[in-house]
PDB file of C-alpha atoms and ligand atoms in Angstrom:
ATOM      1  CA  MET K 176      -9.978  -3.893  -8.709  1.00  0.00           C
ATOM      2  CA  ILE K 177      -8.300  -1.206  -6.641  1.00  0.00           C
ATOM      3  CA  PRO K 178      -4.511  -1.125  -7.252  1.00  0.00           C
ATOM      4  CA  PHE K 179      -2.295  -3.038  -4.779  1.00  0.00           C
ATOM      5  CA  GLY K 180      -5.133  -5.539  -4.225  1.00  0.00           C
ATOM      6  CA  GLY K 181      -5.740  -8.638  -6.352  1.00  0.00           C
ATOM      7  CA  ASN K 182      -2.558 -10.515  -5.502  1.00  0.00           C
ATOM      8  CA  PRO K 183      -2.600 -13.622  -7.750  1.00  0.00           C
ATOM      9  CA  LEU K 184      -0.071 -15.706  -5.811  1.00  0.00           C
ATOM     10  CA  ASN K 185      -0.828 -18.694  -3.645  1.00  0.00           C
ATOM     11  CA  ARG K 186       0.968 -17.539  -0.510  1.00  0.00           C
ATOM     12  CA  ALA K 187       1.535 -21.191   0.501  1.00  0.00           C
ATOM     13  CA  SER K 188       2.074 -20.122   4.092  1.00  0.00           C
ATOM     14  CA  GLU K 189       2.438 -23.722   5.224  1.00  0.00           C
ATOM     15  CA  LYS K 190       5.738 -23.883   3.305  1.00  0.00           C
ATOM     16  CA  ARG K 191       7.365 -20.916   5.054  1.00  0.00           C
ATOM     17  CA  THR K 192       8.611 -22.989   7.990  1.00  0.00           C
ATOM     18  CA  ASP K 193      10.003 -25.712   5.711  1.00  0.00           C
ATOM     19  CA  ALA K 194      13.544 -24.333   5.430  1.00  0.00           C
ATOM     20  CA  LYS K 195      14.683 -27.174   3.123  1.00  0.00           C
ATOM     21  CA  TRP K 196      11.832 -26.582   0.674  1.00  0.00           C
ATOM     22  CA  ILE K 197      12.393 -22.799   0.742  1.00  0.00           C
ATOM     23  CA  GLU K 198      16.130 -23.225   0.142  1.00  0.00           C
ATOM     24  CA  ALA K 199      15.516 -25.660  -2.747  1.00  0.00           C
ATOM     25  CA  LYS K 200      13.056 -23.242  -4.364  1.00  0.00           C
ATOM     26  CA  ARG K 201      15.447 -20.356  -3.780  1.00  0.00           C
ATOM     27  CA  ARG K 202      18.016 -22.224  -5.932  1.00  0.00           C
ATOM     28  CA  ASP K 203      15.576 -23.772  -8.416  1.00  0.00           C
ATOM     29  CA  PRO K 204      16.411 -22.320 -11.881  1.00  0.00           C
ATOM     30  CA  SER K 205      12.693 -22.034 -12.657  1.00  0.00           C
ATOM     31  CA  SER K 206      11.979 -19.800  -9.636  1.00  0.00           C
ATOM     32  CA  LEU K 207      11.562 -16.065 -10.064  1.00  0.00           C
ATOM     33  CA  ILE K 208      13.219 -13.368  -7.969  1.00  0.00           C
ATOM     34  CA  PHE K 209      11.831  -9.864  -7.772  1.00  0.00           C
ATOM     35  CA  PRO K 210      14.646  -7.437  -6.916  1.00  0.00           C
ATOM     36  CA  MET K 211      13.963  -4.258  -4.952  1.00  0.00           C
ATOM     37  CA  TRP K 212      16.644  -1.649  -4.570  1.00  0.00           C
ATOM     38  CA  ARG K 213      16.175   0.839  -1.734  1.00  0.00           C
ATOM     39  CA  LEU K 214      12.444   0.007  -1.787  1.00  0.00           C
ATOM     40  CA  GLU K 215      12.145   0.643  -5.510  1.00  0.00           C
ATOM     41  CA  PRO K 216      10.873  -2.160  -7.814  1.00  0.00           C
ATOM     42  CA  PHE K 217      12.720  -3.058 -11.008  1.00  0.00           C
ATOM     43  CA  LEU K 218      10.664  -2.391 -14.157  1.00  0.00           C
ATOM     44  CA  VAL K 219      11.310  -3.422 -17.738  1.00  0.00           C
ATOM     45  CA  GLY K 220       9.577  -2.668 -21.015  1.00  0.00           C
ATOM     46  CA  ALA K 221       8.727   0.351 -23.096  1.00  0.00           C
ATOM     47  CA  GLU K 222       8.134   3.708 -21.462  1.00  0.00           C
ATOM     48  CA  LYS K 223       4.408   3.400 -21.698  1.00  0.00           C
ATOM     49  CA  SER K 224       1.792   1.497 -19.810  1.00  0.00           C
ATOM     50  CA  PRO K 225       1.830  -1.324 -19.067  1.00  0.00           C
ATOM     51  CA  MET K 226       5.439  -1.901 -18.101  1.00  0.00           C
ATOM     52  CA  GLU K 227       6.387  -5.166 -16.394  1.00  0.00           C
ATOM     53  CA  LEU K 228       8.211  -6.217 -13.259  1.00  0.00           C
ATOM     54  CA  GLY K 229      11.755  -7.324 -13.999  1.00  0.00           C
ATOM     55  CA  LEU K 230      11.755 -10.859 -12.535  1.00  0.00           C
ATOM     56  CA  LEU K 231      15.109 -12.648 -12.420  1.00  0.00           C
ATOM     57  CA  ARG K 232      16.316 -16.226 -12.284  1.00  0.00           C
ATOM     58  CA  PRO K 233      18.180 -17.224  -9.088  1.00  0.00           C
ATOM     59  CA  GLY K 234      21.680 -17.211 -10.661  1.00  0.00           C
ATOM     60  CA  ILE K 235      21.516 -13.562 -11.703  1.00  0.00           C
ATOM     61  CA  ALA K 236      19.818 -12.564  -8.475  1.00  0.00           C
ATOM     62  CA  ASP K 237      22.618 -14.147  -6.416  1.00  0.00           C
ATOM     63  CA  SER K 238      25.185 -11.942  -8.127  1.00  0.00           C
ATOM     64  CA  LEU K 239      23.279  -8.812  -7.020  1.00  0.00           C
ATOM     65  CA  ALA K 240      23.162  -9.349  -3.282  1.00  0.00           C
ATOM     66  CA  GLY K 241      25.155 -10.990  -0.516  1.00  0.00           C
ATOM     67  CA  ALA K 242      24.045 -14.224   1.113  1.00  0.00           C
ATOM     68  CA  GLU K 243      22.643 -12.261   4.069  1.00  0.00           C
ATOM     69  CA  ALA K 244      20.354 -10.036   1.980  1.00  0.00           C
ATOM     70  CA  PRO K 245      16.697 -10.586   2.937  1.00  0.00           C
ATOM     71  CA  CYS K 246      15.015 -12.901   0.419  1.00  0.00           C
ATOM     72  CA  ILE K 247      11.312 -13.239   1.102  1.00  0.00           C
ATOM     73  CA  PHE K 248       9.023 -15.961  -0.222  1.00  0.00           C
ATOM     74  CA  LEU K 249       6.051 -14.183  -1.794  1.00  0.00           C
ATOM     75  CA  GLY K 250       4.212 -17.306  -2.923  1.00  0.00           C
ATOM     76  CA  LEU K 251       3.566 -19.692  -5.789  1.00  0.00           C
ATOM     77  CA  ASP K 252       2.446 -18.752  -9.285  1.00  0.00           C
ATOM     78  CA  GLY K 253       1.284 -22.227 -10.377  1.00  0.00           C
ATOM     79  CA  ASP K 254       4.353 -24.315  -9.492  1.00  0.00           C
ATOM     80  CA  THR K 255       6.761 -21.412  -9.809  1.00  0.00           C
ATOM     81  CA  ALA K 256       8.053 -19.946  -6.560  1.00  0.00           C
ATOM     82  CA  VAL K 257       8.327 -16.149  -6.464  1.00  0.00           C
ATOM     83  CA  PHE K 258      10.685 -14.379  -4.064  1.00  0.00           C
ATOM     84  CA  ALA K 259      11.461 -10.728  -3.320  1.00  0.00           C
ATOM     85  CA  LEU K 260      15.133  -9.870  -2.812  1.00  0.00           C
ATOM     86  CA  ASP K 261      16.446  -6.739  -1.134  1.00  0.00           C
ATOM     87  CA  ILE K 262      19.459  -5.593  -3.188  1.00  0.00           C
ATOM     88  CA  SER K 263      19.800  -2.222  -1.452  1.00  0.00           C
ATOM     89  CA  GLU K 264      23.505  -2.891  -0.822  1.00  0.00           C
ATOM     90  CA  ALA K 265      24.285  -2.596  -4.551  1.00  0.00           C
ATOM     91  CA  SER K 266      25.547   0.872  -5.467  1.00  0.00           C
ATOM     92  CA  ASP K 267      23.638   1.491  -8.709  1.00  0.00           C
ATOM     93  CA  PRO K 268      22.287  -1.771 -10.184  1.00  0.00           C
ATOM     94  CA  ALA K 269      20.420  -0.146 -13.103  1.00  0.00           C
ATOM     95  CA  LYS K 270      23.747   1.215 -14.392  1.00  0.00           C
ATOM     96  CA  GLU K 271      26.304  -1.401 -13.316  1.00  0.00           C
ATOM     97  CA  GLY K 272      26.338  -5.203 -13.240  1.00  0.00           C
ATOM     98  CA  PRO K 273      24.020  -7.770 -14.837  1.00  0.00           C
ATOM     99  CA  LEU K 274      20.922  -5.511 -14.913  1.00  0.00           C
ATOM    100  CA  ALA K 275      22.684  -2.558 -16.566  1.00  0.00           C
ATOM    101  CA  GLY K 276      20.622  -1.236 -19.454  1.00  0.00           C
ATOM    102  CA  LEU K 277      17.784  -3.749 -18.959  1.00  0.00           C
ATOM    103  CA  GLY K 278      15.376  -1.586 -17.006  1.00  0.00           C
ATOM    104  CA  SER K 279      15.094   0.874 -14.164  1.00  0.00           C
ATOM    105  CA  PHE K 280      14.237   1.100 -10.499  1.00  0.00           C
ATOM    106  CA  ARG K 281      11.179   3.275  -9.877  1.00  0.00           C
ATOM    107  CA  ASP K 282       9.424   4.803  -6.934  1.00  0.00           C
ATOM    108  CA  ALA K 283       6.864   2.162  -5.860  1.00  0.00           C
ATOM    109  CA  ARG K 284       3.870   4.501  -6.043  1.00  0.00           C
ATOM    110  CA  MET K 285       4.760   5.647  -9.555  1.00  0.00           C
ATOM    111  CA  ALA K 286       5.572   2.087 -10.639  1.00  0.00           C
ATOM    112  CA  ALA K 287       2.180   0.818  -9.511  1.00  0.00           C
ATOM    113  CA  GLN K 288       0.522   3.225 -11.927  1.00  0.00           C
ATOM    114  CA  VAL K 289       2.271   1.876 -15.026  1.00  0.00           C
ATOM    115  CA  VAL K 290       2.128  -1.895 -14.441  1.00  0.00           C
ATOM    116  CA  SER K 291      -0.724  -4.436 -14.479  1.00  0.00           C
ATOM    117  CA  ILE K 292      -2.942  -4.978 -11.427  1.00  0.00           C
ATOM    118  CA  LYS K 293      -1.127  -8.280 -10.834  1.00  0.00           C
ATOM    119  CA  ASP K 294       2.305  -6.646 -10.829  1.00  0.00           C
ATOM    120  CA  ALA K 295       1.115  -3.775  -8.623  1.00  0.00           C
ATOM    121  CA  ALA K 296      -0.081  -6.333  -6.064  1.00  0.00           C
ATOM    122  CA  LEU K 297       3.354  -7.968  -6.046  1.00  0.00           C
ATOM    123  CA  ILE K 298       4.929  -4.545  -5.521  1.00  0.00           C
ATOM    124  CA  ALA K 299       2.639  -4.012  -2.510  1.00  0.00           C
ATOM    125  CA  GLN K 300       3.572  -7.319  -0.917  1.00  0.00           C
ATOM    126  CA  ALA K 301       7.302  -7.061  -1.610  1.00  0.00           C
ATOM    127  CA  LYS K 302       7.610  -3.392  -0.636  1.00  0.00           C
ATOM    128  CA  ALA K 303       5.741  -3.809   2.662  1.00  0.00           C
ATOM    129  CA  MET K 304       7.746  -6.911   3.609  1.00  0.00           C
ATOM    130  CA  ILE K 305      11.202  -5.554   2.718  1.00  0.00           C
ATOM    131  CA  ASP K 306      10.414  -2.226   4.363  1.00  0.00           C
ATOM    132  CA  TRP K 307       9.386  -4.047   7.548  1.00  0.00           C
ATOM    133  CA  HIS K 308      12.649  -6.020   7.659  1.00  0.00           C
ATOM    134  CA  GLN K 309      14.696  -2.888   7.090  1.00  0.00           C
ATOM    135  CA  ARG K 310      13.064  -1.234  10.117  1.00  0.00           C
ATOM    136  CA  HIS K 311      12.983  -4.188  12.510  1.00  0.00           C
ATOM    137  CA  GLY K 312      16.583  -5.302  12.804  1.00  0.00           C
ATOM    138  CA  PHE K 313      16.493  -4.865  16.587  1.00  0.00           C
ATOM    139  CA  CYS K 314      14.177  -6.243  19.245  1.00  0.00           C
ATOM    140  CA  PRO K 315      11.756  -3.629  20.624  1.00  0.00           C
ATOM    141  CA  ARG K 316      11.691  -5.508  23.923  1.00  0.00           C
ATOM    142  CA  CYS K 317      15.435  -5.809  24.697  1.00  0.00           C
ATOM    143  CA  GLY K 318      17.310  -4.023  21.901  1.00  0.00           C
ATOM    144  CA  ALA K 319      19.320  -7.048  20.707  1.00  0.00           C
ATOM    145  CA  PRO K 320      19.592  -7.877  16.976  1.00  0.00           C
ATOM    146  CA  THR K 321      16.760  -9.944  15.464  1.00  0.00           C
ATOM    147  CA  LYS K 322      17.052 -12.574  12.745  1.00  0.00           C
ATOM    148  CA  MET K 323      14.758 -13.254   9.795  1.00  0.00           C
ATOM    149  CA  MET K 324      12.839 -16.567  10.071  1.00  0.00           C
ATOM    150  CA  ASP K 325      10.100 -18.420   8.168  1.00  0.00           C
ATOM    151  CA  ALA K 326      11.106 -17.158   4.724  1.00  0.00           C
ATOM    152  CA  GLY K 327      10.568 -13.584   5.893  1.00  0.00           C
ATOM    153  CA  TYR K 328       7.326 -13.783   7.903  1.00  0.00           C
ATOM    154  CA  ARG K 329       8.839 -13.689  11.391  1.00  0.00           C
ATOM    155  CA  ARG K 330      11.836 -12.149  13.145  1.00  0.00           C
ATOM    156  CA  LEU K 331      13.313 -13.730  16.247  1.00  0.00           C
ATOM    157  CA  CYS K 332      15.338 -11.980  18.928  1.00  0.00           C
ATOM    158  CA  GLY K 333      18.640 -13.761  19.515  1.00  0.00           C
ATOM    159  CA  LYS K 334      18.728 -12.684  23.168  1.00  0.00           C
ATOM    160  CA  CYS K 335      15.239 -12.764  24.709  1.00  0.00           C
ATOM    161  CA  ASN K 336      13.582 -15.013  22.085  1.00  0.00           C
ATOM    162  CA  ALA K 337      10.758 -12.520  21.471  1.00  0.00           C
ATOM    163  CA  GLU K 338       9.032 -13.132  18.162  1.00  0.00           C
ATOM    164  CA  HIS K 339       8.071 -10.269  15.857  1.00  0.00           C
ATOM    165  CA  PHE K 340       5.650 -10.444  12.943  1.00  0.00           C
ATOM    166  CA  PRO K 341       5.129  -8.202   9.889  1.00  0.00           C
ATOM    167  CA  ARG K 342       2.783  -5.401  10.842  1.00  0.00           C
ATOM    168  CA  VAL K 343      -0.267  -4.041   9.082  1.00  0.00           C
ATOM    169  CA  ASP K 344      -1.592  -0.690  10.278  1.00  0.00           C
ATOM    170  CA  PRO K 345      -5.338  -0.092   9.764  1.00  0.00           C
ATOM    171  CA  VAL K 346      -6.312   3.331   8.438  1.00  0.00           C
ATOM    172  CA  VAL K 347      -9.913   4.450   7.918  1.00  0.00           C
ATOM    173  CA  ILE K 348     -10.566   6.531   4.825  1.00  0.00           C
ATOM    174  CA  MET K 349     -14.101   7.748   4.493  1.00  0.00           C
ATOM    175  CA  LEU K 350     -16.331   9.743   2.279  1.00  0.00           C
ATOM    176  CA  ALA K 351     -18.906  11.650   4.296  1.00  0.00           C
ATOM    177  CA  THR K 352     -22.050  12.299   2.277  1.00  0.00           C
ATOM    178  CA  ASP K 353     -25.236  14.278   2.739  1.00  0.00           C
ATOM    179  CA  GLY K 354     -27.821  13.869   0.002  1.00  0.00           C
ATOM    180  CA  GLU K 355     -26.256  15.144  -3.219  1.00  0.00           C
ATOM    181  CA  ALA K 356     -22.953  16.316  -1.704  1.00  0.00           C
ATOM    182  CA  CYS K 357     -19.812  14.667  -0.383  1.00  0.00           C
ATOM    183  CA  LEU K 358     -17.099  16.020   1.882  1.00  0.00           C
ATOM    184  CA  VAL K 359     -13.491  16.276   0.692  1.00  0.00           C
ATOM    185  CA  GLY K 360     -10.480  17.830   2.357  1.00  0.00           C
ATOM    186  CA  ARG K 361      -7.086  19.179   1.429  1.00  0.00           C
ATOM    187  CA  GLY K 362      -4.123  18.124   3.551  1.00  0.00           C
ATOM    188  CA  LYS K 363      -1.517  20.789   4.172  1.00  0.00           C
ATOM    189  CA  GLN K 364       1.084  18.769   2.267  1.00  0.00           C
ATOM    190  CA  PHE K 365      -1.163  18.122  -0.770  1.00  0.00           C
ATOM    191  CA  PRO K 366      -0.389  19.736  -4.138  1.00  0.00           C
ATOM    192  CA  PRO K 367      -2.481  22.860  -4.851  1.00  0.00           C
ATOM    193  CA  GLY K 368      -6.114  22.069  -5.659  1.00  0.00           C
ATOM    194  CA  MET K 369      -5.911  18.404  -4.618  1.00  0.00           C
ATOM    195  CA  PHE K 370      -8.793  17.286  -2.413  1.00  0.00           C
ATOM    196  CA  SER K 371      -9.417  13.763  -1.123  1.00  0.00           C
ATOM    197  CA  ALA K 372     -11.497  11.708   1.272  1.00  0.00           C
ATOM    198  CA  LEU K 373     -10.551  12.243   4.923  1.00  0.00           C
ATOM    199  CA  ALA K 374      -8.472   9.564   6.639  1.00  0.00           C
ATOM    200  CA  GLY K 375      -6.777   8.590   9.872  1.00  0.00           C
ATOM    201  CA  PHE K 376      -5.266   5.673  11.783  1.00  0.00           C
ATOM    202  CA  VAL K 377      -7.524   3.376  13.773  1.00  0.00           C
ATOM    203  CA  GLU K 378      -6.460   3.611  17.404  1.00  0.00           C
ATOM    204  CA  PRO K 379      -6.120   0.767  19.927  1.00  0.00           C
ATOM    205  CA  GLY K 380      -9.444  -0.161  21.497  1.00  0.00           C
ATOM    206  CA  GLU K 381     -11.481   1.367  18.699  1.00  0.00           C
ATOM    207  CA  THR K 382     -13.828  -0.093  16.078  1.00  0.00           C
ATOM    208  CA  ILE K 383     -13.692   0.954  12.432  1.00  0.00           C
ATOM    209  CA  GLU K 384     -17.014   2.793  12.798  1.00  0.00           C
ATOM    210  CA  GLU K 385     -15.779   4.638  15.885  1.00  0.00           C
ATOM    211  CA  ALA K 386     -12.581   5.659  14.107  1.00  0.00           C
ATOM    212  CA  VAL K 387     -14.585   7.000  11.145  1.00  0.00           C
ATOM    213  CA  ARG K 388     -16.817   9.089  13.434  1.00  0.00           C
ATOM    214  CA  ARG K 389     -13.911  10.332  15.551  1.00  0.00           C
ATOM    215  CA  GLU K 390     -11.758  11.372  12.596  1.00  0.00           C
ATOM    216  CA  LEU K 391     -14.591  13.272  10.896  1.00  0.00           C
ATOM    217  CA  MET K 392     -15.421  15.029  14.162  1.00  0.00           C
ATOM    218  CA  GLU K 393     -11.760  15.885  14.861  1.00  0.00           C
ATOM    219  CA  GLU K 394     -10.862  17.058  11.381  1.00  0.00           C
ATOM    220  CA  ALA K 395     -14.091  18.687  10.219  1.00  0.00           C
ATOM    221  CA  SER K 396     -16.466  18.816  13.238  1.00  0.00           C
ATOM    222  CA  VAL K 397     -18.992  16.793  11.223  1.00  0.00           C
ATOM    223  CA  LYS K 398     -21.457  14.595  13.107  1.00  0.00           C
ATOM    224  CA  ILE K 399     -21.945  11.180  11.524  1.00  0.00           C
ATOM    225  CA  GLY K 400     -24.805   8.694  11.641  1.00  0.00           C
ATOM    226  CA  GLU K 401     -24.585   5.455   9.689  1.00  0.00           C
ATOM    227  CA  VAL K 402     -21.165   4.166   8.605  1.00  0.00           C
ATOM    228  CA  SER K 403     -20.922   1.525   5.889  1.00  0.00           C
ATOM    229  CA  TYR K 404     -17.989  -0.504   4.645  1.00  0.00           C
ATOM    230  CA  TYR K 405     -16.880  -0.122   1.025  1.00  0.00           C
ATOM    231  CA  ALA K 406     -13.586  -1.947   0.361  1.00  0.00           C
ATOM    232  CA  THR K 407      -9.999  -2.194   1.552  1.00  0.00           C
ATOM    233  CA  GLN K 408      -6.686  -1.498  -0.140  1.00  0.00           C
ATOM    234  CA  PRO K 409      -3.181  -2.547   0.909  1.00  0.00           C
ATOM    235  CA  TRP K 410      -1.092   0.647   0.970  1.00  0.00           C
ATOM    236  CA  PRO K 411       2.585  -0.221   1.442  1.00  0.00           C
ATOM    237  CA  PHE K 412       3.804   3.223   2.599  1.00  0.00           C
ATOM    238  CA  PRO K 413       4.999   1.706   4.766  1.00  0.00           C
ATOM    239  CA  SER K 414       2.443  -0.854   5.976  1.00  0.00           C
ATOM    240  CA  SER K 415      -1.103   0.480   5.953  1.00  0.00           C
ATOM    241  CA  LEU K 416      -4.370  -1.204   5.147  1.00  0.00           C
ATOM    242  CA  MET K 417      -6.795   1.456   3.923  1.00  0.00           C
ATOM    243  CA  ILE K 418     -10.343   0.665   5.057  1.00  0.00           C
ATOM    244  CA  GLY K 419     -12.720   2.555   2.787  1.00  0.00           C
ATOM    245  CA  CYS K 420     -16.095   3.578   4.240  1.00  0.00           C
ATOM    246  CA  PHE K 421     -19.058   5.782   3.487  1.00  0.00           C
ATOM    247  CA  ALA K 422     -20.354   7.927   6.331  1.00  0.00           C
ATOM    248  CA  LYS K 423     -23.768   9.600   6.453  1.00  0.00           C
ATOM    249  CA  ALA K 424     -23.417  13.130   7.768  1.00  0.00           C
ATOM    250  CA  LEU K 425     -26.160  14.451  10.035  1.00  0.00           C
ATOM    251  CA  SER K 426     -25.602  18.028   8.839  1.00  0.00           C
ATOM    252  CA  ARG K 427     -23.384  20.037   6.505  1.00  0.00           C
ATOM    253  CA  ASP K 428     -21.966  22.172   9.281  1.00  0.00           C
ATOM    254  CA  VAL K 429     -18.179  21.927   9.104  1.00  0.00           C
ATOM    255  CA  LYS K 430     -15.270  23.510  10.873  1.00  0.00           C
ATOM    256  CA  VAL K 431     -11.813  22.512   9.697  1.00  0.00           C
ATOM    257  CA  ASP K 432      -9.111  21.546  12.187  1.00  0.00           C
ATOM    258  CA  GLU K 433      -6.310  23.729  10.901  1.00  0.00           C
ATOM    259  CA  ASN K 434      -3.663  21.588  12.558  1.00  0.00           C
ATOM    260  CA  GLU K 435      -4.639  18.665  10.324  1.00  0.00           C
ATOM    261  CA  LEU K 436      -6.109  20.087   7.121  1.00  0.00           C
ATOM    262  CA  ALA K 437      -5.840  23.214   5.002  1.00  0.00           C
ATOM    263  CA  GLU K 438      -9.487  23.123   3.928  1.00  0.00           C
ATOM    264  CA  VAL K 439     -12.631  20.981   3.706  1.00  0.00           C
ATOM    265  CA  ARG K 440     -15.411  21.378   1.163  1.00  0.00           C
ATOM    266  CA  TRP K 441     -18.775  19.899   0.264  1.00  0.00           C
ATOM    267  CA  VAL K 442     -18.812  18.932  -3.414  1.00  0.00           C
ATOM    268  CA  GLU K 443     -22.005  18.318  -5.371  1.00  0.00           C
ATOM    269  CA  ARG K 444     -22.443  14.974  -7.118  1.00  0.00           C
ATOM    270  CA  THR K 445     -22.500  16.566 -10.573  1.00  0.00           C
ATOM    271  CA  VAL K 446     -19.106  18.156  -9.848  1.00  0.00           C
ATOM    272  CA  ALA K 447     -17.734  14.914  -8.383  1.00  0.00           C
ATOM    273  CA  ARG K 448     -18.596  13.144 -11.657  1.00  0.00           C
ATOM    274  CA  GLU K 449     -16.402  15.584 -13.559  1.00  0.00           C
ATOM    275  CA  LEU K 450     -13.579  15.331 -11.031  1.00  0.00           C
ATOM    276  CA  ILE K 451     -13.308  11.552 -11.330  1.00  0.00           C
ATOM    277  CA  GLU K 452     -12.892  11.928 -15.089  1.00  0.00           C
ATOM    278  CA  GLY K 453      -9.680  13.775 -14.264  1.00  0.00           C
ATOM    279  CA  LYS K 454     -11.102  17.222 -14.920  1.00  0.00           C
ATOM    280  CA  GLN K 455     -10.411  20.229 -12.749  1.00  0.00           C
ATOM    281  CA  VAL K 456     -13.458  22.142 -11.578  1.00  0.00           C
ATOM    282  CA  ASP K 457     -12.859  25.554  -9.977  1.00  0.00           C
ATOM    283  CA  GLY K 458      -9.217  24.569  -9.527  1.00  0.00           C
ATOM    284  CA  LEU K 459     -10.281  21.436  -7.630  1.00  0.00           C
ATOM    285  CA  ARG K 460      -9.113  17.910  -8.454  1.00  0.00           C
ATOM    286  CA  VAL K 461      -9.180  14.477  -6.813  1.00  0.00           C
ATOM    287  CA  PRO K 462      -6.616  11.654  -6.587  1.00  0.00           C
ATOM    288  CA  PRO K 463      -6.003   9.268  -9.512  1.00  0.00           C
ATOM    289  CA  PRO K 464      -7.227   5.626  -9.521  1.00  0.00           C
ATOM    290  CA  ILE K 465      -4.184   4.385  -7.590  1.00  0.00           C
ATOM    291  CA  ALA K 466      -5.850   5.783  -4.463  1.00  0.00           C
ATOM    292  CA  ILE K 467      -8.914   4.180  -2.855  1.00  0.00           C
ATOM    293  CA  ALA K 468     -10.227   7.740  -2.350  1.00  0.00           C
ATOM    294  CA  HIS K 469     -10.736   7.932  -6.119  1.00  0.00           C
ATOM    295  CA  HIS K 470     -12.866   4.769  -6.022  1.00  0.00           C
ATOM    296  CA  LEU K 471     -14.904   5.965  -3.041  1.00  0.00           C
ATOM    297  CA  ILE K 472     -15.701   9.218  -4.840  1.00  0.00           C
ATOM    298  CA  ARG K 473     -16.394   7.423  -8.126  1.00  0.00           C
ATOM    299  CA  THR K 474     -18.720   4.841  -6.585  1.00  0.00           C
ATOM    300  CA  TRP K 475     -20.725   7.521  -4.796  1.00  0.00           C
ATOM    301  CA  ALA K 476     -20.728   9.976  -7.720  1.00  0.00           C
ATOM    302  CA  LEU K 477     -21.977   7.376 -10.194  1.00  0.00           C
ATOM    303  CA  GLY K 478     -24.464   5.945  -7.716  1.00  0.00           C
ATOM    304  CA  GLU K 479     -22.904   2.487  -8.102  1.00  0.00           C
ATOM    305  CA  LYS K 480     -23.839  -0.259  -5.704  1.00  0.00           C
ATOM    306  CA  PHE K 481     -21.253  -1.176  -3.120  1.00  0.00           C
TER     307      PHE K 481
HETATM  308 ZN1   ZN N 705      14.802  -9.286  22.583  1.00  0.00          ZN
END
């Protein structure tokens, strides 16, 4: 399973509009509340993998945030309701108040690498939802304030009644291959030596296959034939869905677009096998397993079926 996928909750979407049921679950002492502070999840446990999400009972959670703080219904774990609560208003909840000394708030990307697949999936859902609410307090149509509805899955404009829904932005990320070599690139902002699969946003009026071919042509001037789907990964930074693909190159001629990338390179399969083990080869390395790029390169390098 690729991290951020594999969410174990029953999202119970039919319950979101039942305000009485949501409110009862929100106060039910057996419910669990997942606090996020300034988009950072709360982790508990020893400083080695796996750590766990710090899930709270409603009473403690209420003391951390005002009544207006966004509380989003994530779903049901068996009969237990799980919510995410934005406690960004608190000044330093890991040091003061009821959570002091119990754990720490961590950058979501780092946190996802030290918790279980299940907990990483909850981080993805909670982070993307809270982030969306933080950025959509005003109506893009008329500019008036919007209000959270449906346990977090809709915002309603108080003036023009426009409805707004949590967004997911599709991004294609693709490994171009030609026989025994694959194409990787280094973004200008990447750490030295880090190479990854090329990626870009799908544009309006475009299919996934068209986006794959366009991005590879724009960034590396590589012509592509067949495109095949691999897998997807939720990527909550802030709201992407990474759509992993393989793309058959029609030649190895490349020309990097220097506005987008620092460098592109063809890498032989034997080298790719070493890179996915975390080794550096000629100063080159590839992303860790938190990134779908790692899994694309691994699957191709090991000749696994997809
Ligand atoms: Zn409006």
